[in-house]
């Protein structure tokens, strides 16, 4: 598994890179087909955010779904520990879902389900820098642009993908209705669905 550690507005020392590789070596027990792990460090310069000024984002690219976790803390070591705990739980959940349990019908194999997914991801740093340029005529600024495959999936699969990446929403192509839809987390343990309806 390739591990890429990079910092945004922060220099990453070599001893921290070694620490990250030691910690991430333990997550391979859930999936031995991990392709790449990206670890990004962010430093918040606002002094009011001193308790959460260091943020660590971990993105694991596998032959299956992308698994993501992030955490903030006073220092990068504490943030890394919290992020790895979240990542560990999400990888365990994905591994449990792949495992065939006695008495249940076998799920679609991971290789069949992910056959159409790309295995190499483009370098998004250059495109993000281009997006980050601010136009004074616009009151907003787009800092990130992501594209995902539009393979049709069920609502259950979309909820599972949303939990793996740790977001509060997930955009997907609904297999049953054939429309672009979004599942999102509501208060408590409830979820909602938004769908686009074509106008006549």
C-alpha positions as a Markdown table, in Angstrom:
| # | Residue | x | y | z |
|---|---|---|---|---|
| 1 | Unk | 0.0 | 0.0 | 0.0 |
| 2 | Unk | 1.3 | 3.4 | -1.0 |
| 3 | Unk | 1.1 | 6.0 | 1.8 |
| 4 | Unk | 1.3 | 9.7 | 0.8 |
| 5 | Unk | 1.6 | 12.3 | 3.6 |
| 6 | Unk | 1.4 | 15.9 | 2.6 |
| 7 | Unk | 0.7 | 19.2 | 4.4 |
| 8 | Unk | -1.4 | 22.2 | 3.5 |
| 9 | Unk | 0.3 | 25.3 | 4.9 |
| 10 | Unk | 2.5 | 23.1 | 7.2 |
| 11 | Unk | 5.8 | 21.3 | 6.8 |
| 12 | Unk | 5.6 | 17.5 | 7.5 |
| 13 | Unk | 8.7 | 16.3 | 9.4 |
| 14 | Unk | 10.2 | 12.9 | 8.5 |
| 15 | Unk | 9.6 | 11.4 | 12.0 |
| 16 | Unk | 5.9 | 12.2 | 11.6 |
| 17 | Unk | 5.8 | 10.4 | 8.2 |
| 18 | Unk | 7.3 | 7.3 | 9.9 |
| 19 | Unk | 4.8 | 7.5 | 12.7 |
| 20 | Unk | 1.9 | 7.7 | 10.2 |
| 21 | Unk | 3.2 | 4.6 | 8.3 |
| 22 | Unk | 3.5 | 2.6 | 11.6 |
| 23 | Unk | -0.1 | 3.5 | 12.6 |
| 24 | Unk | -1.6 | 2.9 | 9.1 |
| 25 | Unk | 0.2 | -0.5 | 8.9 |
| 26 | Unk | -2.4 | -1.9 | 11.3 |
| 27 | Unk | -5.5 | -1.1 | 9.2 |
| 28 | Unk | -4.4 | -3.5 | 6.4 |
| 29 | Unk | -5.8 | -6.4 | 8.5 |
| 30 | Unk | -9.3 | -5.5 | 7.3 |
| 31 | Unk | -8.4 | -5.3 | 3.6 |
| 32 | Unk | -5.2 | -6.6 | 2.0 |
| 33 | Unk | -6.1 | -5.0 | -1.3 |
| 34 | Unk | -5.6 | -1.4 | -0.2 |
| 35 | Unk | -4.1 | 0.6 | -3.1 |
| 36 | Unk | -3.2 | 4.0 | -1.7 |
| 37 | Unk | -3.7 | 6.0 | 1.4 |
| 38 | Unk | -3.5 | 9.8 | 1.3 |
| 39 | Unk | -2.9 | 11.7 | 4.6 |
| 40 | Unk | -3.3 | 15.4 | 4.5 |
| 41 | Unk | -2.4 | 17.8 | 7.4 |
| 42 | Unk | -4.0 | 21.2 | 7.8 |
| 43 | Unk | -3.2 | 23.9 | 10.3 |
| 44 | Unk | -5.9 | 26.4 | 11.4 |
| 45 | Unk | -4.2 | 29.8 | 12.0 |
| 46 | Unk | -7.1 | 31.3 | 13.9 |
| 47 | Unk | -6.1 | 31.6 | 17.6 |
| 48 | Unk | -9.7 | 31.1 | 18.7 |
| 49 | Unk | -9.5 | 27.5 | 17.2 |
| 50 | Unk | -6.4 | 26.5 | 19.3 |
| 51 | Unk | -8.1 | 23.4 | 20.7 |
| 52 | Unk | -8.8 | 22.1 | 17.2 |
| 53 | Unk | -6.1 | 23.9 | 15.2 |
| 54 | Unk | -4.6 | 20.7 | 13.7 |
| 55 | Unk | -6.7 | 18.6 | 11.3 |
| 56 | Unk | -5.8 | 15.3 | 9.7 |
| 57 | Unk | -7.7 | 13.8 | 6.8 |
| 58 | Unk | -7.1 | 10.2 | 5.7 |
| 59 | Unk | -8.5 | 8.8 | 2.4 |
| 60 | Unk | -8.0 | 5.1 | 1.7 |
| 61 | Unk | -8.4 | 4.0 | -1.9 |
| 62 | Unk | -9.2 | 0.3 | -2.3 |
| 63 | Unk | -10.6 | -1.8 | -5.1 |
| 64 | Unk | -13.9 | -1.3 | -3.4 |
| 65 | Unk | -15.4 | 1.9 | -2.0 |
| 66 | Unk | -13.2 | 4.8 | -0.9 |
| 67 | Unk | -13.0 | 5.1 | 2.9 |
| 68 | Unk | -12.4 | 8.4 | 4.5 |
| 69 | Unk | -11.9 | 9.8 | 8.0 |
| 70 | Unk | -10.9 | 13.1 | 9.5 |
| 71 | Unk | -10.3 | 14.5 | 13.0 |
| 72 | Unk | -9.1 | 17.7 | 14.7 |
| 73 | Unk | -7.1 | 18.2 | 17.9 |
| 74 | Unk | -4.5 | 20.4 | 19.6 |
| 75 | Unk | -1.6 | 18.5 | 17.8 |
| 76 | Unk | -1.2 | 16.3 | 14.8 |
| 77 | Unk | -0.5 | 13.1 | 16.9 |
| 78 | Unk | -3.8 | 13.3 | 18.7 |
| 79 | Unk | -5.7 | 14.1 | 15.6 |
| 80 | Unk | -4.1 | 11.2 | 13.8 |
| 81 | Unk | -5.1 | 8.8 | 16.6 |
| 82 | Unk | -8.7 | 9.9 | 16.4 |
| 83 | Unk | -8.8 | 9.7 | 12.6 |
| 84 | Unk | -7.3 | 6.2 | 12.6 |
| 85 | Unk | -9.9 | 5.1 | 15.1 |
| 86 | Unk | -12.7 | 6.3 | 12.8 |
| 87 | Unk | -11.0 | 4.8 | 9.8 |
| 88 | Unk | -10.6 | 1.5 | 11.7 |
| 89 | Unk | -14.3 | 1.3 | 12.5 |
| 90 | Unk | -15.3 | 2.1 | 8.9 |
| 91 | Unk | -12.9 | -0.4 | 7.4 |
| 92 | Unk | -14.2 | -3.0 | 9.8 |
| 93 | Unk | -17.8 | -2.2 | 8.8 |
| 94 | Unk | -16.8 | -2.6 | 5.1 |
| 95 | Unk | -15.1 | -5.9 | 5.8 |
| 96 | Unk | -18.1 | -7.2 | 7.7 |
| 97 | Unk | -20.3 | -6.3 | 4.8 |
| 98 | Unk | -18.1 | -8.2 | 2.4 |
| 99 | Unk | -18.0 | -11.3 | 4.6 |
| 100 | Unk | -20.5 | -14.1 | 3.7 |
| 101 | Unk | -22.4 | -15.1 | 6.8 |
| 102 | Unk | -23.8 | -18.6 | 7.2 |
| 103 | Unk | -27.5 | -18.8 | 6.2 |
| 104 | Unk | -27.4 | -15.6 | 4.2 |
| 105 | Unk | -27.2 | -15.4 | 0.4 |
| 106 | Unk | -23.8 | -14.5 | -0.9 |
| 107 | Unk | -23.4 | -10.8 | -1.9 |
| 108 | Unk | -22.0 | -9.7 | -5.2 |
| 109 | Unk | -18.3 | -10.1 | -5.2 |
| 110 | Unk | -16.2 | -7.0 | -4.7 |
| 111 | Unk | -14.4 | -7.6 | -8.0 |
| 112 | Unk | -17.6 | -7.8 | -9.9 |
| 113 | Unk | -19.1 | -4.7 | -8.2 |
| 114 | Unk | -16.0 | -2.6 | -8.8 |
| 115 | Unk | -15.0 | -3.8 | -12.2 |
| 116 | Unk | -15.9 | -0.4 | -13.9 |
| 117 | Unk | -14.2 | 1.8 | -11.3 |
| 118 | Unk | -10.9 | 3.5 | -12.1 |
| 119 | Unk | -7.9 | 2.3 | -10.2 |
| 120 | Unk | -5.7 | 5.4 | -10.8 |
| 121 | Unk | -6.9 | 8.8 | -9.6 |
| 122 | Unk | -5.8 | 12.0 | -11.2 |
| 123 | Unk | -3.7 | 14.4 | -9.3 |
| 124 | Unk | -6.3 | 16.8 | -8.0 |
| 125 | Unk | -3.8 | 19.3 | -6.4 |
| 126 | Unk | -3.3 | 21.3 | -9.6 |
| 127 | Unk | -7.0 | 21.5 | -10.3 |
| 128 | Unk | -7.8 | 22.5 | -6.7 |
| 129 | Unk | -5.2 | 25.3 | -6.9 |
| 130 | Unk | -6.8 | 26.5 | -10.1 |
| 131 | Unk | -10.2 | 26.5 | -8.5 |
| 132 | Unk | -8.9 | 28.3 | -5.4 |
| 133 | Unk | -8.1 | 31.5 | -7.4 |
| 134 | Unk | -10.6 | 34.1 | -6.3 |
| 135 | Unk | -12.6 | 36.2 | -8.6 |
| 136 | Unk | -13.5 | 39.6 | -7.1 |
| 137 | Unk | -16.8 | 39.7 | -9.1 |
| 138 | Unk | -18.2 | 36.6 | -7.3 |
| 139 | Unk | -19.1 | 36.6 | -3.6 |
| 140 | Unk | -18.2 | 32.9 | -3.3 |
| 141 | Unk | -15.1 | 30.8 | -4.0 |
| 142 | Unk | -15.1 | 27.1 | -5.1 |
| 143 | Unk | -12.0 | 25.4 | -3.6 |
| 144 | Unk | -12.6 | 21.8 | -4.4 |
| 145 | Unk | -14.2 | 19.9 | -7.4 |
| 146 | Unk | -14.8 | 16.1 | -7.2 |
| 147 | Unk | -16.2 | 13.7 | -9.7 |
| 148 | Unk | -17.6 | 10.3 | -8.9 |
| 149 | Unk | -18.8 | 7.4 | -11.0 |
| 150 | Unk | -22.5 | 7.5 | -11.7 |
| 151 | Unk | -23.2 | 3.8 | -11.4 |
| 152 | Unk | -26.8 | 3.2 | -10.4 |
| 153 | Unk | -27.2 | 2.0 | -6.8 |
| 154 | Unk | -30.0 | 1.3 | -4.2 |
| 155 | Unk | -30.7 | 3.6 | -1.3 |
| 156 | Unk | -29.2 | 1.1 | 1.1 |
| 157 | Unk | -26.0 | 1.1 | -0.9 |
| 158 | Unk | -25.9 | 4.9 | -0.9 |
| 159 | Unk | -26.4 | 5.0 | 2.9 |
| 160 | Unk | -23.5 | 2.5 | 3.3 |
| 161 | Unk | -21.3 | 4.6 | 1.0 |
| 162 | Unk | -22.2 | 7.8 | 3.0 |
| 163 | Unk | -21.2 | 6.1 | 6.3 |
| 164 | Unk | -17.9 | 4.9 | 4.8 |
| 165 | Unk | -16.8 | 8.4 | 3.8 |
| 166 | Unk | -18.2 | 10.0 | 7.0 |
| 167 | Unk | -20.2 | 12.7 | 5.3 |
| 168 | Unk | -23.7 | 13.9 | 6.2 |
| 169 | Unk | -25.0 | 13.4 | 2.6 |
| 170 | Unk | -24.3 | 11.3 | -0.5 |
| 171 | Unk | -25.1 | 12.0 | -4.1 |
| 172 | Unk | -26.0 | 8.9 | -6.2 |
| 173 | Unk | -28.0 | 7.7 | -9.2 |
| 174 | Unk | -31.0 | 5.8 | -7.9 |
| 175 | Unk | -31.4 | 2.4 | -9.4 |
| 176 | Unk | -35.1 | 2.2 | -8.8 |
| 177 | Unk | -36.2 | 5.6 | -10.0 |
| 178 | Unk | -33.4 | 6.3 | -12.5 |
| 179 | Unk | -33.0 | 9.9 | -11.1 |
| 180 | Unk | -30.1 | 11.7 | -9.4 |
| 181 | Unk | -30.8 | 11.6 | -5.7 |
| 182 | Unk | -29.2 | 12.6 | -2.4 |
| 183 | Unk | -29.4 | 10.7 | 0.9 |
| 184 | Unk | -28.7 | 12.8 | 4.0 |
| 185 | Unk | -28.6 | 12.4 | 7.8 |
| 186 | Unk | -31.3 | 14.1 | 9.8 |
| 187 | Unk | -31.6 | 14.6 | 13.5 |
| 188 | Unk | -31.1 | 11.4 | 15.6 |
| 189 | Unk | -30.8 | 8.3 | 13.5 |
| 190 | Unk | -33.1 | 9.2 | 10.7 |
| 191 | Unk | -32.2 | 9.8 | 7.0 |
| 192 | Unk | -33.8 | 11.7 | 4.2 |
| 193 | Unk | -33.8 | 11.5 | 0.4 |
| 194 | Unk | -33.8 | 14.3 | -2.1 |
| 195 | Unk | -34.5 | 13.5 | -5.8 |
| 196 | Unk | -34.6 | 15.6 | -9.0 |
| 197 | Unk | -37.9 | 15.5 | -10.9 |
| 198 | Unk | -37.9 | 16.5 | -14.6 |
| 199 | Unk | -40.4 | 19.2 | -15.5 |
| 200 | Unk | -42.6 | 18.7 | -18.6 |
